[in-house]
Structures are given as structure tokens and as C-alpha cells.
PDB file of C-alpha atoms in Angstrom:
ATOM      1  CA  MET A 242      21.614 100.150  23.793  1.00 72.00           C
ATOM      2  CA  ALA A 243      23.644  97.458  24.554  1.00 74.00           C
ATOM      3  CA  HIS A 244      26.600  99.580  23.949  1.00 74.00           C
ATOM      4  CA  LEU A 245      25.260 102.191  26.274  1.00 74.00           C
ATOM      5  CA  GLN A 246      24.758  99.593  28.907  1.00 79.00           C
ATOM      6  CA  ASP A 247      28.174  98.347  28.340  1.00 77.00           C
ATOM      7  CA  LEU A 248      29.445 101.905  28.830  1.00 76.00           C
ATOM      8  CA  GLU A 249      27.507 102.374  31.995  1.00 79.00           C
ATOM      9  CA  HIS A 250      28.897  99.178  33.223  1.00 80.00           C
ATOM     10  CA  HIS A 251      32.419 100.208  32.541  1.00 77.00           C
ATOM     11  CA  LEU A 252      31.736 103.535  34.062  1.00 78.00           C
ATOM     12  CA  ALA A 253      30.411 101.859  37.132  1.00 81.00           C
ATOM     13  CA  LEU A 254      33.389  99.584  37.174  1.00 78.00           C
ATOM     14  CA  ALA A 255      35.760 102.725  36.857  1.00 76.00           C
ATOM     15  CA  HIS A 256      33.775 104.298  39.812  1.00 83.00           C
ATOM     16  CA  GLN A 257      34.217 101.164  41.782  1.00 83.00           C
ATOM     17  CA  LEU A 258      37.970 101.189  40.948  1.00 79.00           C
ATOM     18  CA  LEU A 259      38.317 104.745  42.137  1.00 81.00           C
ATOM     19  CA  ASP A 260      36.503 103.915  45.390  1.00 82.00           C
ATOM     20  CA  LEU A 261      38.768 100.921  45.779  1.00 82.00           C
ATOM     21  CA  VAL A 262      41.948 103.009  45.137  1.00 80.00           C
ATOM     22  CA  ALA A 263      40.640 105.740  47.557  1.00 84.00           C
ATOM     23  CA  HIS A 264      39.713 103.106  50.191  1.00 83.00           C
ATOM     24  CA  LEU A 265      43.209 101.497  49.601  1.00 79.00           C
ATOM     25  CA  GLU A 266      44.925 104.855  49.969  1.00 82.00           C
ATOM     26  CA  HIS A 267      42.826 105.340  53.309  1.00 82.00           C
ATOM     27  CA  LEU A 268      44.014 101.869  54.477  1.00 77.00           C
ATOM     28  CA  GLU A 269      47.574 102.715  53.676  1.00 78.00           C
ATOM     29  CA  HIS A 270      47.268 106.008  55.600  1.00 81.00           C
ATOM     30  CA  LEU A 271      45.779 104.050  58.393  1.00 73.00           C
ATOM     31  CA  GLU A 272      48.567 101.552  58.255  1.00 71.00           C
ATOM     32  CA  GLN A 273      51.125 104.365  58.414  1.00 75.00           C
ATOM     33  CA  GLN A 274      49.468 105.823  61.436  1.00 74.00           C
ATOM     34  CA  LEU A 275      49.533 102.404  63.116  1.00 71.00           C
ATOM     35  CA  ALA A 276      53.271 102.107  62.254  1.00 69.00           C
ATOM     36  CA  LEU A 277      54.211 105.621  63.776  1.00 69.00           C
ATOM     37  CA  PRO A 278      54.022 104.389  67.466  1.00 73.00           C
ATOM     38  CA  TYR A 279      56.337 101.533  66.578  1.00 75.00           C
ATOM     39  CA  GLN A 280      58.616 103.834  64.655  1.00 76.00           C
ATOM     40  CA  LEU A 281      58.467 106.333  67.641  1.00 74.00           C
ATOM     41  CA  LEU A 282      59.570 103.486  70.005  1.00 79.00           C
ATOM     42  CA  ASP A 283      62.549 102.628  67.599  1.00 82.00           C
ATOM     43  CA  LEU A 284      63.439 106.313  67.410  1.00 80.00           C
ATOM     44  CA  MET A 285      63.507 106.684  71.343  1.00 84.00           C
ATOM     45  CA  ALA A 286      65.467 103.456  71.676  1.00 85.00           C
ATOM     46  CA  HIS A 287      67.890 104.968  69.187  1.00 86.00           C
ATOM     47  CA  LEU A 288      67.937 108.250  70.903  1.00 82.00           C
ATOM     48  CA  GLU A 289      68.790 106.433  74.194  1.00 87.00           C
ATOM     49  CA  ASP A 290      71.685 104.841  72.534  1.00 87.00           C
ATOM     50  CA  LEU A 291      72.977 108.010  71.212  1.00 83.00           C
ATOM     51  CA  GLU A 292      72.576 109.556  74.720  1.00 84.00           C
ATOM     52  CA  HIS A 293      74.578 106.568  76.244  1.00 88.00           C
ATOM     53  CA  GLN A 294      77.259 107.025  73.537  1.00 85.00           C
ATOM     54  CA  LEU A 295      77.518 110.778  74.343  1.00 83.00           C
ATOM     55  CA  ALA A 296      77.776 109.988  78.085  1.00 85.00           C
ATOM     56  CA  LEU A 297      80.535 107.490  77.228  1.00 84.00           C
ATOM     57  CA  GLN A 298      82.480 110.211  75.389  1.00 86.00           C
ATOM     58  CA  TYR A 299      82.239 112.599  78.303  1.00 86.00           C
ATOM     59  CA  GLN A 300      83.474 109.870  80.554  1.00 89.00           C
ATOM     60  CA  LEU A 301      86.223 109.274  78.145  1.00 86.00           C
ATOM     61  CA  LEU A 302      87.178 112.850  78.192  1.00 88.00           C
ATOM     62  CA  ASP A 303      87.377 112.808  82.020  1.00 89.00           C
ATOM     63  CA  LEU A 304      89.345 109.857  81.961  1.00 90.00           C
ATOM     64  CA  MET A 305      91.930 111.275  79.498  1.00 92.00           C
ATOM     65  CA  ALA A 306      92.169 114.280  81.776  1.00 91.00           C
ATOM     66  CA  HIS A 307      92.682 112.125  84.840  1.00 94.00           C
ATOM     67  CA  LEU A 308      95.393 110.253  82.902  1.00 93.00           C
ATOM     68  CA  GLU A 309      97.122 113.415  81.872  1.00 94.00           C
ATOM     69  CA  HIS A 310      97.134 114.394  85.542  1.00 95.00           C
ATOM     70  CA  LEU A 311      98.455 111.027  86.537  1.00 93.00           C
ATOM     71  CA  GLU A 312     101.268 111.404  83.874  1.00 94.00           C
ATOM     72  CA  GLN A 313     102.300 114.814  85.337  1.00 96.00           C
ATOM     73  CA  GLN A 314     102.508 113.304  88.834  1.00 95.00           C
ATOM     74  CA  LEU A 315     104.502 110.374  87.505  1.00 94.00           C
ATOM     75  CA  ALA A 316     107.009 112.762  85.730  1.00 95.00           C
ATOM     76  CA  LEU A 317     107.292 114.659  89.113  1.00 95.00           C
ATOM     77  CA  LEU A 318     107.954 111.486  90.882  1.00 95.00           C
ATOM     78  CA  TYR A 319     110.749 110.549  88.350  1.00 94.00           C
ATOM     79  CA  GLN A 320     112.150 114.078  88.850  1.00 96.00           C
ATOM     80  CA  LEU A 321     112.029 113.531  92.623  1.00 95.00           C
ATOM     81  CA  LEU A 322     113.807 110.192  92.392  1.00 94.00           C
ATOM     82  CA  GLY A 323     116.512 111.783  90.122  1.00 94.00           C
ATOM     83  CA  LEU A 324     117.010 114.583  92.760  1.00 95.00           C
ATOM     84  CA  MET A 325     117.202 111.946  95.488  1.00 95.00           C
ATOM     85  CA  ALA A 326     119.825 110.070  93.708  1.00 94.00           C
ATOM     86  CA  HIS A 327     121.707 113.255  93.160  1.00 95.00           C
ATOM     87  CA  LEU A 328     121.336 114.096  96.862  1.00 94.00           C
ATOM     88  CA  GLU A 329     122.743 110.700  97.804  1.00 95.00           C
ATOM     89  CA  HIS A 330     125.667 111.265  95.428  1.00 95.00           C
ATOM     90  CA  LEU A 331     126.323 114.638  97.078  1.00 93.00           C
ATOM     91  CA  GLU A 332     126.028 113.086 100.651  1.00 94.00           C
ATOM     92  CA  GLN A 333     128.669 110.612  99.616  1.00 95.00           C
ATOM     93  CA  GLN A 334     130.977 113.344  98.298  1.00 95.00           C
ATOM     94  CA  LEU A 335     130.368 115.334 101.528  1.00 94.00           C
ATOM     95  CA  ALA A 336     131.313 112.313 103.533  1.00 95.00           C
ATOM     96  CA  LEU A 337     134.482 111.906 101.528  1.00 94.00           C
ATOM     97  CA  LEU A 338     135.223 115.816 102.030  1.00 94.00           C
ATOM     98  CA  TYR A 339     134.809 115.214 105.748  1.00 94.00           C
ATOM     99  CA  GLN A 340     137.288 112.253 105.605  1.00 95.00           C
ATOM    100  CA  LEU A 341     139.716 114.433 103.637  1.00 94.00           C
ATOM    101  CA  LEU A 342     139.453 117.217 106.180  1.00 93.00           C
ATOM    102  CA  ASP A 343     140.054 114.813 109.105  1.00 94.00           C
ATOM    103  CA  LEU A 344     143.089 113.469 107.155  1.00 93.00           C
ATOM    104  CA  MET A 345     144.389 116.952 106.561  1.00 94.00           C
ATOM    105  CA  ALA A 346     144.020 117.859 110.265  1.00 93.00           C
ATOM    106  CA  HIS A 347     145.790 114.677 111.254  1.00 93.00           C
ATOM    107  CA  LEU A 348     148.509 115.421 108.675  1.00 92.00           C
ATOM    108  CA  GLU A 349     148.817 118.897 110.128  1.00 92.00           C
ATOM    109  CA  ASP A 350     149.172 117.308 113.547  1.00 89.00           C
ATOM    110  CA  LEU A 351     151.896 115.016 112.232  1.00 88.00           C
ATOM    111  CA  GLU A 352     153.653 117.989 110.540  1.00 89.00           C
ATOM    112  CA  HIS A 353     153.663 119.816 113.875  1.00 86.00           C
ATOM    113  CA  GLN A 354     155.009 116.922 115.715  1.00 84.00           C
ATOM    114  CA  LEU A 355     157.651 116.371 113.148  1.00 86.00           C
ATOM    115  CA  ALA A 356     158.687 120.026 113.321  1.00 85.00           C
ATOM    116  CA  LEU A 357     158.784 119.778 117.171  1.00 80.00           C
ATOM    117  CA  GLN A 358     161.074 116.734 116.862  1.00 83.00           C
ATOM    118  CA  TYR A 359     163.485 118.552 114.386  1.00 85.00           C
ATOM    119  CA  GLN A 360     163.588 121.493 116.832  1.00 82.00           C
ATOM    120  CA  LEU A 361     164.353 118.962 119.744  1.00 79.00           C
ATOM    121  CA  LEU A 362     167.073 117.372 117.665  1.00 82.00           C
ATOM    122  CA  ASP A 363     168.481 120.892 116.842  1.00 84.00           C
ATOM    123  CA  LEU A 364     168.468 121.882 120.668  1.00 78.00           C
ATOM    124  CA  MET A 365     170.072 118.544 121.631  1.00 79.00           C
ATOM    125  CA  ALA A 366     172.825 119.048 119.021  1.00 83.00           C
ATOM    126  CA  HIS A 367     173.276 122.732 120.231  1.00 78.00           C
ATOM    127  CA  LEU A 368     173.309 121.399 123.819  1.00 73.00           C
ATOM    128  CA  GLU A 369     175.843 118.928 122.935  1.00 76.00           C
ATOM    129  CA  HIS A 370     177.868 121.640 121.441  1.00 77.00           C
ATOM    130  CA  LEU A 371     177.551 123.873 124.471  1.00 70.00           C
ATOM    131  CA  GLU A 372     178.645 121.136 126.800  1.00 68.00           C
ATOM    132  CA  HIS A 373     182.006 121.115 125.065  1.00 70.00           C
ATOM    133  CA  GLN A 374     182.300 124.718 125.711  1.00 69.00           C
ATOM    134  CA  PRO A 375     182.584 125.493 129.349  1.00 63.00           C
ATOM    135  CA  ALA A 376     182.322 129.200 129.090  1.00 55.00           C
ATOM    136  CA  LEU A 377     178.779 129.092 127.850  1.00 58.00           C
ATOM    137  CA  SER A 378     177.441 126.726 130.530  1.00 60.00           C
ATOM    138  CA  TYR A 379     175.429 129.560 132.037  1.00 65.00           C
ATOM    139  CA  GLN A 380     172.963 129.126 128.945  1.00 67.00           C
ATOM    140  CA  LEU A 381     172.536 125.483 129.725  1.00 65.00           C
ATOM    141  CA  PRO A 382     169.481 125.901 132.081  1.00 72.00           C
ATOM    142  CA  ASP A 383     167.617 128.063 129.599  1.00 74.00           C
ATOM    143  CA  LEU A 384     168.227 125.410 126.914  1.00 71.00           C
ATOM    144  CA  MET A 385     167.297 122.629 129.319  1.00 75.00           C
ATOM    145  CA  ALA A 386     163.910 124.478 130.023  1.00 81.00           C
ATOM    146  CA  HIS A 387     163.342 125.008 126.343  1.00 78.00           C
ATOM    147  CA  LEU A 388     164.119 121.210 125.759  1.00 75.00           C
ATOM    148  CA  GLU A 389     161.604 120.104 128.452  1.00 80.00           C
ATOM    149  CA  GLU A 390     159.013 122.442 127.034  1.00 81.00           C
ATOM    150  CA  LEU A 391     159.454 120.820 123.475  1.00 77.00           C
ATOM    151  CA  GLU A 392     159.202 117.455 124.969  1.00 75.00           C
ATOM    152  CA  GLN A 393     155.946 118.258 126.615  1.00 79.00           C
ATOM    153  CA  GLN A 394     154.486 119.725 123.513  1.00 77.00           C
ATOM    154  CA  LEU A 395     155.800 116.563 121.643  1.00 71.00           C
ATOM    155  CA  VAL A 396     153.969 114.246 123.998  1.00 65.00           C
ATOM    156  CA  LEU A 397     150.624 116.240 124.503  1.00 55.00           C
ATOM    157  CA  PRO A 398     148.997 115.722 121.032  1.00 51.00           C
TER     158      PRO A 398
END
């Protein structure tokens, strides 16, 4: 009988142990349920961090697009500055061309005056030659008029 009592006592202990394990599992389940709200708060905080990082990525993409636009504008500005420098160079060349044209016109005037002087010298030589030939003195007034005309043309410019 003692053995039977001993078995009953062990059996009771085994039931108590099973009850304690079940109770412990129940307590662990309750503990997990109590931890869930804290885990949920942690997950929500993590989710907010992820949303903030995603917003930063979109802002970065916007900034990169804006930077690309600014780079294009800067490239256009450099092209414009290059064109302006080229235009300034062309303006200098045009000013030199105008100076050259003025000098050419002045040279043409000088050539015309020089040609008139040579014509005047020729007429004077011809006149001197005619003065020595009395038979041709009737041509003298025409030559004198032509000589006066050349002198006026030489003085006018």
C-alpha cells in the first residue's frame, strides 16, 4: 500500500506539474499579449522613420532635378558669354573695317588730287610751250579756262 500511496503521490505531483506548466504557458501567453502594445509602438516608430527616409529620398530626387536644371542654365550662360565675347571681337573687326574704308576713301581723294596736280603740271608745260609759238596763241584762252577749272577742283576737296 505504501507503494500505491507513493504512486498516487507521484501522480498527484505529475498533475500539479502539468497544471503548473499549463499555468506557466498561460502566463507566457499573457506576457506576450502585454508586450504586443509595446512592440506595436516600436513598429509604429520604425514605420515613421521609414516614411521620413522615403520623404527625404523624394526631396533628394527633386533637388537633383533642380540641380540639373541649374546646370543647364549655367551651360547656357557660358554659351551666352562666349557669344558676347565673339560679338565684341566682331565689333572690333567692324570698327577696323570702317577705319580701313575711311582711309581708302581718303587715299582715293589724295589720288584724285594728285592726278589733278599732274594734269595741272601738264597744262602748264603745254601752255609754256604754246607761249613760245605765237601762231597758236588763239588756243591760249581755252587752256587758261581749263587751267582755272583744274585749280578750283584741286582746292575744293
